[in-house]
Amino acid sequence: MKVFLAFVRDEDYYHILPEKLNKNKGDGRLKAMAFPPLGIQTLAPVLRKHGHEVHMFDTCHPEMKQQHLAQAVKNERPDVIALSFLSTTSYRLLKSMAKRLKTEDPDIPIVVGGPFTTENSTHIMKDCQYIDCVGPGEGEELLPDLLDNLNDLSVVKGLIWRKGDEIVNNPPRPMIRDLDQFPYPDRQSLPIDYIESLPLDIPAVLSMDKFCTIQTSRGCPYKCIYCDIPNLNQGKWRFRSPKHVLGEMQELSDQGFKSIYLTDDHFLLKNKRIQEICEGIIERDLKFKWGCEGRVDSVGIAMLPILAKANCNFLAFGVESGSQKVLDRLVKDQTLEQIKFAIDEAKRQGIEKVHGFFVVGSPDETEEEILDSFRFASTLKLDSFGFNRLCVYRGTPLWEEYLQRGLIDDEKDWDKWFRCSEVDPTVLPADVVHNARKKGYKLLFKHLIFHHPIRTFKLVRGFSRFMRFSDVMKLILSPFRKIDHSATQKMTDEELELETEYS
Ligand code: B12
């Protein structure tokens, strides 16, 4: 079969490098500041192993937009079009793409997948007639099974498909047990070199090193109310063996990748595994630096010495708040003491960059507690930090709570996401949160400039090496921008046109 495998990307989450930095080495590859589409990179070699011909597309590429894919469909008439997207923020773009490709050739089946799809599969089928079927959950087994049974979709476990006007939910497909059975993701076919950057809506280049992502485990057993990872993985944490992971890391080192980010939801679990992976990186003298994420109360904190020795130069923690009351309300199940210890330990053991994720605008949080988070951050040895306004997504415990409290309507709001300040009366109003955040950033920047001038200078110099000065200033001043109330439901032209059709 000929399969088109396309990643529909959120327009806010990538930047094509300006001409002068995008010198074409004659290899036709484009440099983009974006996280690679690991989902389709993972699925492509699996389908090829089943004998299928796979063409990959990433809509961040200027020649892989809707019109280009439609033209390719016309020219090459694939047997199946498989569309992948991440989150609610790119669902409208996905619908618009499906409409365009279905209009181009109504006979070619369109199947859709990805995290948001897994949470909302039946809703998507009811909402978008241009999609023929959806494959919730992991695609490594479902997609080849679908391609083998296009004439009888009823046998494809987990699939949701159309039988005339009826939407059929096939019996669920069990989660994959052995993650070691699959070939390594394809990071060569897409003519795009992804550049190491902070995933922000402002182009924050960290280095010009050849960058990619790798997933060595799936899931997280904790129950933070704003996260849908446990729901996506049925509360389980599954992992690939160190041998399988090191085989892939060897390949990446051989392919010249100098910077790797683990998209694991929680890497710092199972010390023996961390030990073996790090020892393998050291023994094989693999030439890349890497980053990962984990919890401050992880057993893996004890493994920080060998992580640092194995070139782990970036560690991100979900700190979330400087108020124990707010941490408990978020069911973070961690203490302020654990946060301080983990970050101090990471710096003491030589992790070059430690990043703290914070949220503001949480339920029952006071203005003073928002400022406490910034004051707390100023006492921590963090190299970088982000203070995001808490949002609620379908599939999270907070969404279920808001349904029970009658704050949102599942039927009407399933494809939306909200800042909690917009829907929850126990959260401070949006402009109060925004102003408290501005005040907090001022406090934190002042503290850093006067108490840690070298660390601050290093941070700014780090960015300005590859970024225009105007972008560095935009990045630093971004928290002080005017609040944009409509940020959570903005639409592009295609989406607007599509919206009129769907409303
Ligand atoms: C890395 C990551 C990012 C990166 C971007 C990654 C990228 N490629 O662009 C960055 C940091 C930029 C990011 C940003 C955001 N993210 Co994010 N992100 C993730 C994370 C941690 C890992 C994704 C990943 O690499 N998975 C590994 C690959 C292999 O898995 P996969 O893509 O899911 O593909 C598998 C299956 O889904 C399936 N599949 C995929 N495509 C297809 C297609 C078909 C046809 C089929 C059958 C199957 C299939 O098979 C694949 C192999 O098993 C996930 C958490 C998670 N575990 O999913 C959150 C996650 C997807 N992000 C989330 C959110 C909310 C966001 C933001 C909106 C946050 C924000 N406010 O800024 C933005 C929006 C970005 C966007 N839409 O592009 C939420 C989505 C929730 C939701 N209900 O929509 C998640 C689930 C995190 C969470 N805690 O809830 N994110």
PDB file of C-alpha atoms in Angstrom, residues 292-480:
ATOM      1  CA  CYS A 292      14.779  14.824  30.193  1.00  0.00           C
ATOM      2  CA  GLU A 293      11.928  15.491  32.617  1.00  0.00           C
ATOM      3  CA  GLY A 294      10.950  13.975  35.925  1.00  0.00           C
ATOM      4  CA  ARG A 295       9.418  14.521  39.335  1.00  0.00           C
ATOM      5  CA  VAL A 296      11.304  16.063  42.253  1.00  0.00           C
ATOM      6  CA  ASP A 297      10.325  13.157  44.508  1.00  0.00           C
ATOM      7  CA  SER A 298      11.627  10.539  42.075  1.00  0.00           C
ATOM      8  CA  VAL A 299      13.875   7.681  43.145  1.00  0.00           C
ATOM      9  CA  GLY A 300      15.919   8.783  40.144  1.00  0.00           C
ATOM     10  CA  ILE A 301      17.193  11.823  42.058  1.00  0.00           C
ATOM     11  CA  ALA A 302      19.766   9.409  43.487  1.00  0.00           C
ATOM     12  CA  MET A 303      20.967   8.794  39.921  1.00  0.00           C
ATOM     13  CA  LEU A 304      21.878  12.430  39.210  1.00  0.00           C
ATOM     14  CA  PRO A 305      25.653  11.843  39.484  1.00  0.00           C
ATOM     15  CA  ILE A 306      25.651   9.294  36.643  1.00  0.00           C
ATOM     16  CA  LEU A 307      23.151  11.339  34.586  1.00  0.00           C
ATOM     17  CA  ALA A 308      25.560  14.273  34.677  1.00  0.00           C
ATOM     18  CA  LYS A 309      28.482  11.957  33.837  1.00  0.00           C
ATOM     19  CA  ALA A 310      26.490  10.620  30.866  1.00  0.00           C
ATOM     20  CA  ASN A 311      26.116  14.126  29.358  1.00  0.00           C
ATOM     21  CA  CYS A 312      22.609  14.846  30.593  1.00  0.00           C
ATOM     22  CA  ASN A 313      22.820  18.654  30.476  1.00  0.00           C
ATOM     23  CA  PHE A 314      19.125  19.592  30.829  1.00  0.00           C
ATOM     24  CA  LEU A 315      16.659  18.470  33.485  1.00  0.00           C
ATOM     25  CA  ALA A 316      13.125  19.838  33.753  1.00  0.00           C
ATOM     26  CA  PHE A 317      10.989  19.512  36.873  1.00  0.00           C
ATOM     27  CA  GLY A 318       7.284  20.168  37.316  1.00  0.00           C
ATOM     28  CA  VAL A 319       7.669  22.574  40.305  1.00  0.00           C
ATOM     29  CA  GLU A 320       4.265  24.166  39.639  1.00  0.00           C
ATOM     30  CA  SER A 321       3.907  26.344  42.801  1.00  0.00           C
ATOM     31  CA  GLY A 322       5.695  27.828  45.813  1.00  0.00           C
ATOM     32  CA  SER A 323       2.630  27.229  48.004  1.00  0.00           C
ATOM     33  CA  GLN A 324       2.126  23.814  49.644  1.00  0.00           C
ATOM     34  CA  LYS A 325      -1.641  24.511  49.742  1.00  0.00           C
ATOM     35  CA  VAL A 326      -1.695  24.985  45.954  1.00  0.00           C
ATOM     36  CA  LEU A 327       0.535  21.927  45.361  1.00  0.00           C
ATOM     37  CA  ASP A 328      -1.932  19.822  47.366  1.00  0.00           C
ATOM     38  CA  ARG A 329      -4.917  21.316  45.481  1.00  0.00           C
ATOM     39  CA  LEU A 330      -3.204  20.283  42.226  1.00  0.00           C
ATOM     40  CA  VAL A 331      -2.670  16.773  43.728  1.00  0.00           C
ATOM     41  CA  LYS A 332       1.005  17.176  42.907  1.00  0.00           C
ATOM     42  CA  ASP A 333       1.862  14.938  45.881  1.00  0.00           C
ATOM     43  CA  GLN A 334       5.227  16.704  46.413  1.00  0.00           C
ATOM     44  CA  THR A 335       6.600  19.096  49.058  1.00  0.00           C
ATOM     45  CA  LEU A 336       8.468  22.403  48.815  1.00  0.00           C
ATOM     46  CA  GLU A 337      11.359  20.717  50.613  1.00  0.00           C
ATOM     47  CA  GLN A 338      11.514  17.958  47.978  1.00  0.00           C
ATOM     48  CA  ILE A 339      11.544  20.603  45.224  1.00  0.00           C
ATOM     49  CA  LYS A 340      14.429  22.514  46.797  1.00  0.00           C
ATOM     50  CA  PHE A 341      16.406  19.322  47.492  1.00  0.00           C
ATOM     51  CA  ALA A 342      16.000  17.940  43.943  1.00  0.00           C
ATOM     52  CA  ILE A 343      17.082  21.190  42.262  1.00  0.00           C
ATOM     53  CA  ASP A 344      20.006  21.767  44.656  1.00  0.00           C
ATOM     54  CA  GLU A 345      21.085  18.166  44.108  1.00  0.00           C
ATOM     55  CA  ALA A 346      20.843  18.484  40.306  1.00  0.00           C
ATOM     56  CA  LYS A 347      23.077  21.574  40.349  1.00  0.00           C
ATOM     57  CA  ARG A 348      25.440  20.022  42.911  1.00  0.00           C
ATOM     58  CA  GLN A 349      25.837  16.952  40.700  1.00  0.00           C
ATOM     59  CA  GLY A 350      26.655  19.139  37.678  1.00  0.00           C
ATOM     60  CA  ILE A 351      23.493  19.235  35.560  1.00  0.00           C
ATOM     61  CA  GLU A 352      24.221  22.304  33.387  1.00  0.00           C
ATOM     62  CA  LYS A 353      20.648  23.557  32.903  1.00  0.00           C
ATOM     63  CA  VAL A 354      17.793  22.904  35.346  1.00  0.00           C
ATOM     64  CA  HIS A 355      14.383  24.160  34.223  1.00  0.00           C
ATOM     65  CA  GLY A 356      11.312  24.698  36.405  1.00  0.00           C
ATOM     66  CA  PHE A 357       7.760  24.493  35.027  1.00  0.00           C
ATOM     67  CA  PHE A 358       5.339  26.604  37.134  1.00  0.00           C
ATOM     68  CA  VAL A 359       1.620  27.246  36.795  1.00  0.00           C
ATOM     69  CA  VAL A 360      -0.289  30.327  37.988  1.00  0.00           C
ATOM     70  CA  GLY A 361      -4.067  30.846  38.179  1.00  0.00           C
ATOM     71  CA  SER A 362      -4.834  27.588  40.010  1.00  0.00           C
ATOM     72  CA  PRO A 363      -8.072  26.846  41.930  1.00  0.00           C
ATOM     73  CA  ASP A 364      -8.228  28.578  45.355  1.00  0.00           C
ATOM     74  CA  GLU A 365      -4.845  30.277  44.734  1.00  0.00           C
ATOM     75  CA  THR A 366      -4.531  33.833  46.145  1.00  0.00           C
ATOM     76  CA  GLU A 367      -2.553  36.704  44.600  1.00  0.00           C
ATOM     77  CA  GLU A 368      -0.065  36.386  47.458  1.00  0.00           C
ATOM     78  CA  GLU A 369       0.402  32.677  46.681  1.00  0.00           C
ATOM     79  CA  ILE A 370       1.148  33.526  43.040  1.00  0.00           C
ATOM     80  CA  LEU A 371       3.854  35.902  44.253  1.00  0.00           C
ATOM     81  CA  ASP A 372       5.043  33.179  46.663  1.00  0.00           C
ATOM     82  CA  SER A 373       5.760  30.996  43.604  1.00  0.00           C
ATOM     83  CA  PHE A 374       8.049  33.690  42.151  1.00  0.00           C
ATOM     84  CA  ARG A 375       9.666  34.295  45.546  1.00  0.00           C
ATOM     85  CA  PHE A 376      10.183  30.537  45.876  1.00  0.00           C
ATOM     86  CA  ALA A 377      11.677  30.402  42.356  1.00  0.00           C
ATOM     87  CA  SER A 378      14.166  33.115  43.329  1.00  0.00           C
ATOM     88  CA  THR A 379      15.434  30.843  46.138  1.00  0.00           C
ATOM     89  CA  LEU A 380      15.946  27.904  43.758  1.00  0.00           C
ATOM     90  CA  LYS A 381      19.067  27.304  41.656  1.00  0.00           C
ATOM     91  CA  LEU A 382      17.037  27.199  38.439  1.00  0.00           C
ATOM     92  CA  ASP A 383      18.706  28.171  35.140  1.00  0.00           C
ATOM     93  CA  SER A 384      15.415  28.768  33.370  1.00  0.00           C
ATOM     94  CA  PHE A 385      11.744  28.709  34.225  1.00  0.00           C
ATOM     95  CA  GLY A 386       8.303  29.148  32.726  1.00  0.00           C
ATOM     96  CA  PHE A 387       5.166  30.380  34.503  1.00  0.00           C
ATOM     97  CA  ASN A 388       2.190  29.235  32.420  1.00  0.00           C
ATOM     98  CA  ARG A 389      -1.406  30.088  33.193  1.00  0.00           C
ATOM     99  CA  LEU A 390      -3.139  26.854  34.228  1.00  0.00           C
ATOM    100  CA  CYS A 391      -5.380  25.452  31.485  1.00  0.00           C
ATOM    101  CA  VAL A 392      -7.925  22.645  31.629  1.00  0.00           C
ATOM    102  CA  TYR A 393      -7.949  19.981  28.883  1.00  0.00           C
ATOM    103  CA  ARG A 394     -10.446  17.183  28.324  1.00  0.00           C
ATOM    104  CA  GLY A 395      -9.177  13.884  29.664  1.00  0.00           C
ATOM    105  CA  THR A 396      -7.758  15.412  32.852  1.00  0.00           C
ATOM    106  CA  PRO A 397      -9.153  15.003  36.420  1.00  0.00           C
ATOM    107  CA  LEU A 398      -9.714  18.788  36.495  1.00  0.00           C
ATOM    108  CA  TRP A 399     -12.009  18.542  33.424  1.00  0.00           C
ATOM    109  CA  GLU A 400     -14.042  15.848  35.218  1.00  0.00           C
ATOM    110  CA  GLU A 401     -14.207  18.081  38.334  1.00  0.00           C
ATOM    111  CA  TYR A 402     -15.394  21.048  36.263  1.00  0.00           C
ATOM    112  CA  LEU A 403     -18.068  18.846  34.655  1.00  0.00           C
ATOM    113  CA  GLN A 404     -19.332  17.837  38.102  1.00  0.00           C
ATOM    114  CA  ARG A 405     -19.302  21.482  39.206  1.00  0.00           C
ATOM    115  CA  GLY A 406     -21.249  22.412  36.052  1.00  0.00           C
ATOM    116  CA  LEU A 407     -18.534  24.843  34.944  1.00  0.00           C
ATOM    117  CA  ILE A 408     -18.176  23.309  31.483  1.00  0.00           C
ATOM    118  CA  ASP A 409     -20.406  21.223  29.206  1.00  0.00           C
ATOM    119  CA  ASP A 410     -18.768  18.112  27.769  1.00  0.00           C
ATOM    120  CA  GLU A 411     -20.984  17.941  24.667  1.00  0.00           C
ATOM    121  CA  LYS A 412     -20.469  21.631  23.834  1.00  0.00           C
ATOM    122  CA  ASP A 413     -16.859  22.137  24.988  1.00  0.00           C
ATOM    123  CA  TRP A 414     -15.124  18.796  24.244  1.00  0.00           C
ATOM    124  CA  ASP A 415     -12.845  20.324  21.552  1.00  0.00           C
ATOM    125  CA  LYS A 416     -11.929  23.394  23.581  1.00  0.00           C
ATOM    126  CA  TRP A 417      -9.456  24.103  26.315  1.00  0.00           C
ATOM    127  CA  PHE A 418      -9.823  26.883  28.893  1.00  0.00           C
ATOM    128  CA  ARG A 419      -7.632  28.907  31.168  1.00  0.00           C
ATOM    129  CA  CYS A 420      -8.996  28.026  34.585  1.00  0.00           C
ATOM    130  CA  SER A 421      -9.322  31.764  35.319  1.00  0.00           C
ATOM    131  CA  GLU A 422     -11.914  31.903  32.508  1.00  0.00           C
ATOM    132  CA  VAL A 423     -14.247  29.192  33.829  1.00  0.00           C
ATOM    133  CA  ASP A 424     -13.552  28.532  37.528  1.00  0.00           C
ATOM    134  CA  PRO A 425     -14.887  31.112  40.057  1.00  0.00           C
ATOM    135  CA  THR A 426     -12.451  29.823  42.695  1.00  0.00           C
ATOM    136  CA  VAL A 427      -9.597  31.010  40.452  1.00  0.00           C
ATOM    137  CA  LEU A 428      -8.585  34.685  40.440  1.00  0.00           C
ATOM    138  CA  PRO A 429      -9.883  36.645  37.425  1.00  0.00           C
ATOM    139  CA  ALA A 430      -7.622  36.465  34.321  1.00  0.00           C
ATOM    140  CA  ASP A 431      -6.357  40.060  34.552  1.00  0.00           C
ATOM    141  CA  VAL A 432      -5.549  39.659  38.274  1.00  0.00           C
ATOM    142  CA  VAL A 433      -3.565  36.504  37.448  1.00  0.00           C
ATOM    143  CA  HIS A 434      -1.890  38.324  34.546  1.00  0.00           C
ATOM    144  CA  ASN A 435      -0.906  41.327  36.684  1.00  0.00           C
ATOM    145  CA  ALA A 436       0.305  39.137  39.553  1.00  0.00           C
ATOM    146  CA  ARG A 437       2.406  37.179  37.042  1.00  0.00           C
ATOM    147  CA  LYS A 438       3.862  40.434  35.667  1.00  0.00           C
ATOM    148  CA  LYS A 439       4.652  41.572  39.235  1.00  0.00           C
ATOM    149  CA  GLY A 440       6.212  38.170  39.951  1.00  0.00           C
ATOM    150  CA  TYR A 441       8.420  38.221  36.848  1.00  0.00           C
ATOM    151  CA  LYS A 442       9.601  41.752  37.713  1.00  0.00           C
ATOM    152  CA  LEU A 443      10.452  40.527  41.235  1.00  0.00           C
ATOM    153  CA  LEU A 444      12.251  37.443  39.878  1.00  0.00           C
ATOM    154  CA  PHE A 445      14.178  39.275  37.121  1.00  0.00           C
ATOM    155  CA  LYS A 446      15.263  41.949  39.612  1.00  0.00           C
ATOM    156  CA  HIS A 447      16.415  39.232  42.036  1.00  0.00           C
ATOM    157  CA  LEU A 448      18.342  37.407  39.299  1.00  0.00           C
ATOM    158  CA  ILE A 449      20.027  40.515  37.889  1.00  0.00           C
ATOM    159  CA  PHE A 450      21.161  41.763  41.320  1.00  0.00           C
ATOM    160  CA  HIS A 451      21.854  38.452  43.078  1.00  0.00           C
ATOM    161  CA  HIS A 452      22.881  36.191  40.184  1.00  0.00           C
ATOM    162  CA  PRO A 453      24.256  38.543  37.490  1.00  0.00           C
ATOM    163  CA  ILE A 454      26.532  35.865  35.966  1.00  0.00           C
ATOM    164  CA  ARG A 455      23.782  33.241  35.732  1.00  0.00           C
ATOM    165  CA  THR A 456      21.444  35.879  34.198  1.00  0.00           C
ATOM    166  CA  PHE A 457      24.097  37.068  31.783  1.00  0.00           C
ATOM    167  CA  LYS A 458      24.793  33.440  30.762  1.00  0.00           C
ATOM    168  CA  LEU A 459      21.053  32.870  30.122  1.00  0.00           C
ATOM    169  CA  VAL A 460      20.657  36.011  27.946  1.00  0.00           C
ATOM    170  CA  ARG A 461      23.979  35.409  26.138  1.00  0.00           C
ATOM    171  CA  GLY A 462      22.858  31.808  25.527  1.00  0.00           C
ATOM    172  CA  PHE A 463      19.817  33.049  23.634  1.00  0.00           C
ATOM    173  CA  SER A 464      21.437  36.007  21.832  1.00  0.00           C
ATOM    174  CA  ARG A 465      24.070  33.755  20.183  1.00  0.00           C
ATOM    175  CA  PHE A 466      21.495  32.570  17.625  1.00  0.00           C
ATOM    176  CA  MET A 467      18.615  34.984  18.042  1.00  0.00           C
ATOM    177  CA  ARG A 468      17.998  38.514  16.825  1.00  0.00           C
ATOM    178  CA  PHE A 469      18.258  41.007  19.647  1.00  0.00           C
ATOM    179  CA  SER A 470      14.626  41.971  19.010  1.00  0.00           C
ATOM    180  CA  ASP A 471      13.561  38.337  19.610  1.00  0.00           C
ATOM    181  CA  VAL A 472      15.630  38.127  22.815  1.00  0.00           C
ATOM    182  CA  MET A 473      13.870  41.261  24.069  1.00  0.00           C
ATOM    183  CA  LYS A 474      10.486  39.865  22.918  1.00  0.00           C
ATOM    184  CA  LEU A 475      11.261  36.689  24.921  1.00  0.00           C
ATOM    185  CA  ILE A 476      12.252  38.552  28.084  1.00  0.00           C
ATOM    186  CA  LEU A 477       9.345  40.997  27.821  1.00  0.00           C
ATOM    187  CA  SER A 478       6.751  38.385  26.771  1.00  0.00           C
ATOM    188  CA  PRO A 479       5.285  38.052  30.312  1.00  0.00           C
ATOM    189  CA  PHE A 480       4.645  41.811  30.339  1.00  0.00           C
TER     190      PHE A 480
END
